[in-house]
Amino acid sequence: MAKNMSEYKVDTEKLHKLGDYMDSLERGEGELINILREAQEIFGYLPQDVQLFIARKMGIPAAKVFGVATFYSFFTMEPRGKHVISVCMGTACFVKAADKVLDEFRSRLKIVNGNTSEDGMYTVDTVRCIGACGLAPVILVNGKVYGRVKPEDVATILEDIETDENMHSEVGLQQ
Amino acid sequence: MSKVKLTINDIAVEAEKGMTIVDAAKLVNIKIPTLCHLNIHDIKMVNRTASCRVCLVEVEGRRNLAPACATEAVEGMKINTNSLRAIKSRRAMVELLLSDHPTDCLVCERNTNCMLQSLAAELGIRKIKYEGAMSEYKKDSSSQALYRNSNKCIMCRRCETMCNEVQTVGIYSAVDKGFETVVSPAFGLPMLDTQCVFCGQCTQVCPTAALTEVSHVAKLWEVLADEDLHVVVQTAPAIRVTIGEKYDMDGVDCTGKMVSALRRLGFDMVFDTNFGADVTIVEEAHEFIQRIKNGGRLPILTSCCPSWVKFIEHQFPNLLDIPSSCKSPHIILGVLTKTYYAEKYNIDPSKIVMVSVMPCIAKKYEIMRPEMQHEDQRNVDIVITTRELIAMLTEAGIDFKALPDDDFDNPMGESTGAADIFGTTGGVIEAALRTTYEWMTGKELKEIDFHSVRGLDGLKEATVDIDGKPFRIGVAHGLGNARILLDNIQEGKEEYHAIEIMACPGGCIDGGGQPYHMGDIEKVKKRMEAIYKIDAAKPLRKSHENPYVKKLYEEYLGEIGGEKAHKLLHTHFTAREKI
Ligand code: SF4
Ligand code: SF4
Ligand code: FES
Ligand code: FES
């Protein structure tokens, strides 16, 4: 059934914005990827209902949209935290106990299900080798590389992020 | 068509331009192994993913081996299908597939019937070289109809082609990446929560046991062993012409032996779904004439196919006033067994177990629908497919070929030729026309065969003259064709008076629960011929002439289309989500 926008369990205003973007596009190769990019830009991630909306509006199977959304690593189906910590699980990092680092982050942030902390502040996920094997184990904090990370360093790293956060909000730089 | 000359293993071949190397090799009786490749031309099912690479051959002058299923045979080519390199590469491809495949062949649904298994045997694979991590996916039997076990998926993507391109239902897509890639419905949903119509056509093309029916054999054995229960079986029109294939009787009408076999399995009564089909026709013809007389909604659509019904519910929810409200023949026979038959012979309906042997997987889903119930009794309790019945016969050690012929039981064992043709595309509408014509004109229909609605064309049309008025008939089989027909109706491009749709290409003879034809469409054609032969040989060929149907209305139902008939034999439809 063609649904009304209000029947999707997501922000209607954002959905309208996505709809307008889709209307402005010319049909063609790569269209779906662009739409998904824009959707992720608008919603921060790709909720199921947004994928359904896209599928129905384009007249293609929802499975196809889901297929593309799962194929590219830059799409995510979970809401992302404000801070994203990615732990490399490539071979070099793995043998240097990257999994211990990962566990430490998850337990400190009390992440049990999924990858995002309950307050929505942190997402902890894993990546494949990022080509900095010499620094193994490697993590990325909001895109910035940290090398030779030990589980004992996790607490300090989290503290640093928080201090940063406070500084920014104090001087009103937070966007 | 222009020709090209080439050699395969030093044998000269003259192939048609555009042919693949696989097909060219067949011309000189060289078999190149294939797995993912499938081309069923008559129903436009062509899988071109070329993903498995078990068809690699050597082409002189090329550095890399070529996949023979996807490489065109061109003028002057010199091909070697059995160079050491080709043999080794093909084996390596199969070994790679096996390294991520459960090796539980002994207890697998497709044991002795699996293309991966036979390929491994043909290529003489004796050990699995690459031991790696195995993918582990959840199995899905949520629908009680279609069973999905992705652990056995080899990513040939035939199911995707069948579902998305032929059926246009669009359930599957390859999802995720790398080693994790798997064919899955949207959001990894259980099949029951999707718009899957359970036609089971994906099980017909899946080379392994990744997609099969949810089996109800174990449950049925228990029921048969319970002395307390009165177990009644019925068989669909399309079972009698396919069950023989297992015993090298392709295209043979095996009605008599099939009935014998069912008695040997221990069923208390053997009824014929065909009887239900004759009842369906008198109800449907009545409804059709009413709609014409009262200026009701036209076209009328036949509603015997539960897949097709689910399809319209999801895809065309605003057209739900056009299908006939008749239940499908096996459901009708089920209701009548638990009411008419039970009352007539004084049997407690709660002790009756109604079992349907169907060519179809969707019927397993259909019997679970809340509408298919009468006074707390399910109309039908268990559905097994032709494949499951054959498995039971094998397990019971029944020598099918040697069985004597036997007859169905009355009062619901007699049927007309009109019911027999329900099993093939075009049959339901032809049966309906035979009755509608005579009822509307009051005259005898002399030319009883409607040839224009027969055959394997995806969309068929006919104009039938009834009392000087032209009636436009449309027939579609395969849901992609049905979609074209319905789009045209919705957009007002075409007008019809009556339409028949069957979800499976070819109709029930090629149903999702029928013996695997492995892409051999000739088998389906033979099944169709057999059905029309049965019809032609019947003394009665119009549903309304069935003496037992007349008796049913006289003794029990009253008026055709009357109140009791409506209560027991009719249903309604529900708009469903597109997902
Ligand atoms: S489920 Fe079967 S048909 Fe579909 S991709 Fe897997 S092996 Fe092929
Ligand atoms: S049963 Fe039919 S509709 Fe369902 S996934 Fe298979 S082909 Fe598609
Ligand atoms: S393995 Fe971690 S950076 Fe290469
Ligand atoms: S059969 Fe040719 S690539 Fe699979």
mmCIF file with all atom_site columns, C-alpha atoms and ligand atoms in Angstrom, chain B residues 22 32-38 47-56 66-71 156 158, ligand 4:
data_model
loop_
_atom_site.group_PDB
_atom_site.id
_atom_site.type_symbol
_atom_site.label_atom_id
_atom_site.label_alt_id
_atom_site.label_comp_id
_atom_site.label_asym_id
_atom_site.label_entity_id
_atom_site.label_seq_id
_atom_site.pdbx_PDB_ins_code
_atom_site.Cartn_x
_atom_site.Cartn_y
_atom_site.Cartn_z
_atom_site.occupancy
_atom_site.B_iso_or_equiv
_atom_site.pdbx_formal_charge
_atom_site.auth_seq_id
_atom_site.auth_comp_id
_atom_site.auth_asym_id
_atom_site.auth_atom_id
_atom_site.pdbx_PDB_model_num
ATOM   1  C  CA  . VAL B 1 22  ? 27.867 -24.524 -23.006 1.00 0.00 ? 22  VAL B CA  1
ATOM   2  C  CA  . ILE B 1 32  ? 30.338 -28.841 -19.527 1.00 0.00 ? 32  ILE B CA  1
ATOM   3  C  CA  . PRO B 1 33  ? 29.405 -28.788 -15.847 1.00 0.00 ? 33  PRO B CA  1
ATOM   4  C  CA  . THR B 1 34  ? 27.304 -25.822 -14.739 1.00 0.00 ? 34  THR B CA  1
ATOM   5  C  CA  . LEU B 1 35  ? 25.749 -24.826 -11.469 1.00 0.00 ? 35  LEU B CA  1
ATOM   6  C  CA  . CYS B 1 36  ? 24.523 -21.250 -11.214 1.00 0.00 ? 36  CYS B CA  1
ATOM   7  C  CA  . HIS B 1 37  ? 23.552 -21.030 -14.858 1.00 0.00 ? 37  HIS B CA  1
ATOM   8  C  CA  . LEU B 1 38  ? 19.890 -21.651 -15.717 1.00 0.00 ? 38  LEU B CA  1
ATOM   9  C  CA  . ASN B 1 47  ? 20.053 -16.570 -14.603 1.00 0.00 ? 47  ASN B CA  1
ATOM   10 C  CA  . ARG B 1 48  ? 23.197 -14.896 -15.882 1.00 0.00 ? 48  ARG B CA  1
ATOM   11 C  CA  . THR B 1 49  ? 25.092 -14.218 -12.701 1.00 0.00 ? 49  THR B CA  1
ATOM   12 C  CA  . ALA B 1 50  ? 28.036 -16.395 -13.781 1.00 0.00 ? 50  ALA B CA  1
ATOM   13 C  CA  . SER B 1 51  ? 29.036 -16.504 -10.149 1.00 0.00 ? 51  SER B CA  1
ATOM   14 C  CA  . CYS B 1 52  ? 30.037 -20.113 -9.509  1.00 0.00 ? 52  CYS B CA  1
ATOM   15 C  CA  . ARG B 1 53  ? 32.760 -20.563 -12.149 1.00 0.00 ? 53  ARG B CA  1
ATOM   16 C  CA  . VAL B 1 54  ? 32.411 -24.338 -12.313 1.00 0.00 ? 54  VAL B CA  1
ATOM   17 C  CA  . CYS B 1 55  ? 32.064 -24.087 -16.102 1.00 0.00 ? 55  CYS B CA  1
ATOM   18 C  CA  . LEU B 1 56  ? 35.573 -22.809 -16.796 1.00 0.00 ? 56  LEU B CA  1
ATOM   19 C  CA  . ALA B 1 66  ? 36.463 -18.571 -19.774 1.00 0.00 ? 66  ALA B CA  1
ATOM   20 C  CA  . PRO B 1 67  ? 33.150 -19.274 -18.018 1.00 0.00 ? 67  PRO B CA  1
ATOM   21 C  CA  . ALA B 1 68  ? 31.417 -21.338 -20.700 1.00 0.00 ? 68  ALA B CA  1
ATOM   22 C  CA  . CYS B 1 69  ? 27.911 -20.404 -19.573 1.00 0.00 ? 69  CYS B CA  1
ATOM   23 C  CA  . ALA B 1 70  ? 28.525 -16.723 -20.128 1.00 0.00 ? 70  ALA B CA  1
ATOM   24 C  CA  . THR B 1 71  ? 30.921 -16.741 -23.068 1.00 0.00 ? 71  THR B CA  1
ATOM   25 C  CA  . CYS B 1 156 ? 24.020 -18.584 -7.446  1.00 0.00 ? 156 CYS B CA  1
ATOM   26 C  CA  . ARG B 1 158 ? 18.743 -18.113 -9.133  1.00 0.00 ? 158 ARG B CA  1
HETATM 27 S  S1  . FES C 2 .   ? 27.689 -22.116 -14.454 1.00 0.00 ? 4   FES C S1  1
HETATM 28 FE FE1 . FES C 2 .   ? 29.002 -20.755 -15.451 1.00 0.00 ? 4   FES C FE1 1
HETATM 29 S  S2  . FES C 2 .   ? 29.650 -19.446 -13.873 1.00 0.00 ? 4   FES C S2  1
HETATM 30 FE FE2 . FES C 2 .   ? 28.205 -20.760 -12.826 1.00 0.00 ? 4   FES C FE2 1
#
